[in-house]
Amino acid sequence: MAATAKKASPWEDKFNEPELDTLREVYPKVVRSLFDDAHERLLEFADVTETLAWEGLPWRWCLRFTVAGDPTRAFAFLVPNPEKPCIGVSFTGEMLQSMPLHRLKKYMKETLVASHDVGGMFWTSFDFISKSQLDDAMDLIKRKHSFIKSKGA
C-alpha cells in the first residue's frame, strides 16, 4: 500500500503564496486578535511597507516590514507560525549597544544577549501569546525605529 504524503499547510507551502487571512485563520480567536494587533501596530510606524514573502526555514511565509534607511535586512518580520506567532527582528551591533538593557525585562535582555550573529546582523525572535509579550516586543521595535530615524535625520 502506497503511503500518502501529508499535505503541507499554506504556511509551509513554498510554491503557493497564501492569502494572509488563510494564514491567520488557524489561530484561536484570542491569538488571532493578538496577531492582528501586532500587524496593525507594525503598520503604524512611519515609512513602513509590508510584503508577504517566503523567507525560508524557519519562518516560511511571513510579513516582511521594511523602513527607508534601515541598515538591516528588514525592519521586522511577523511570522504566522500555526503553533504560535512570533516577531523576528534583526539589529546591527550599534543598535544593540544603544538599547537600555537595564530597563528591559530579564527575558528580553537575555534574548538580545543571545541573539545570533549572521553576517554582522543580530537576529532575534519573540513569540507572543499574551498582550504583555507583544507589548515588550513592540517596545524594542519602537526603539529600533527611533534609532533608524535618528540616524537618517
Steps between C-alpha positions, in 0.01 A plus 500: 500500500642836399543761766325827438698817549377740764373818339706800610320779681474824303771646728742221400417482127788685336350474153157651563473850645221495757257776591567667834152401620583134432813528714329667794182290502680208670521694827245496779311829527722644777827424318357624169413826673861532625634422152273767349609747769867432420429546129321832555767631736781417256317686224476812720874573484598786270620401153429129547401270215395137522538203270381143539815304419647152516794529744606135508543296814399554773274799420354379170222736381499816708443871483822692440496864609756742363581860589703741290850545642502173695846340472364156592345255255151598614350710774299206638335173403156390620508123487162320491633170635186290559634384838557855629564825321826684543673819401850481357729800525860549394730761647840640414761494775459876537123459547554238770751720678246783507240284680451587867539142623455604864144613419395182322338195653738216574378274217530785249858572610585130475351482152707795380820369662443156345416637153662320208764689304443424133704709261535784747128512582371379834178301462233465766148366510227555753207262538183666618194334640415779743457875470792566736737292283385690192542834680857408599592408142337816365700709748824368350373555148406857592855553629640359175278735299612800708863399445450475122324837482762672716777378269311608188431850625 
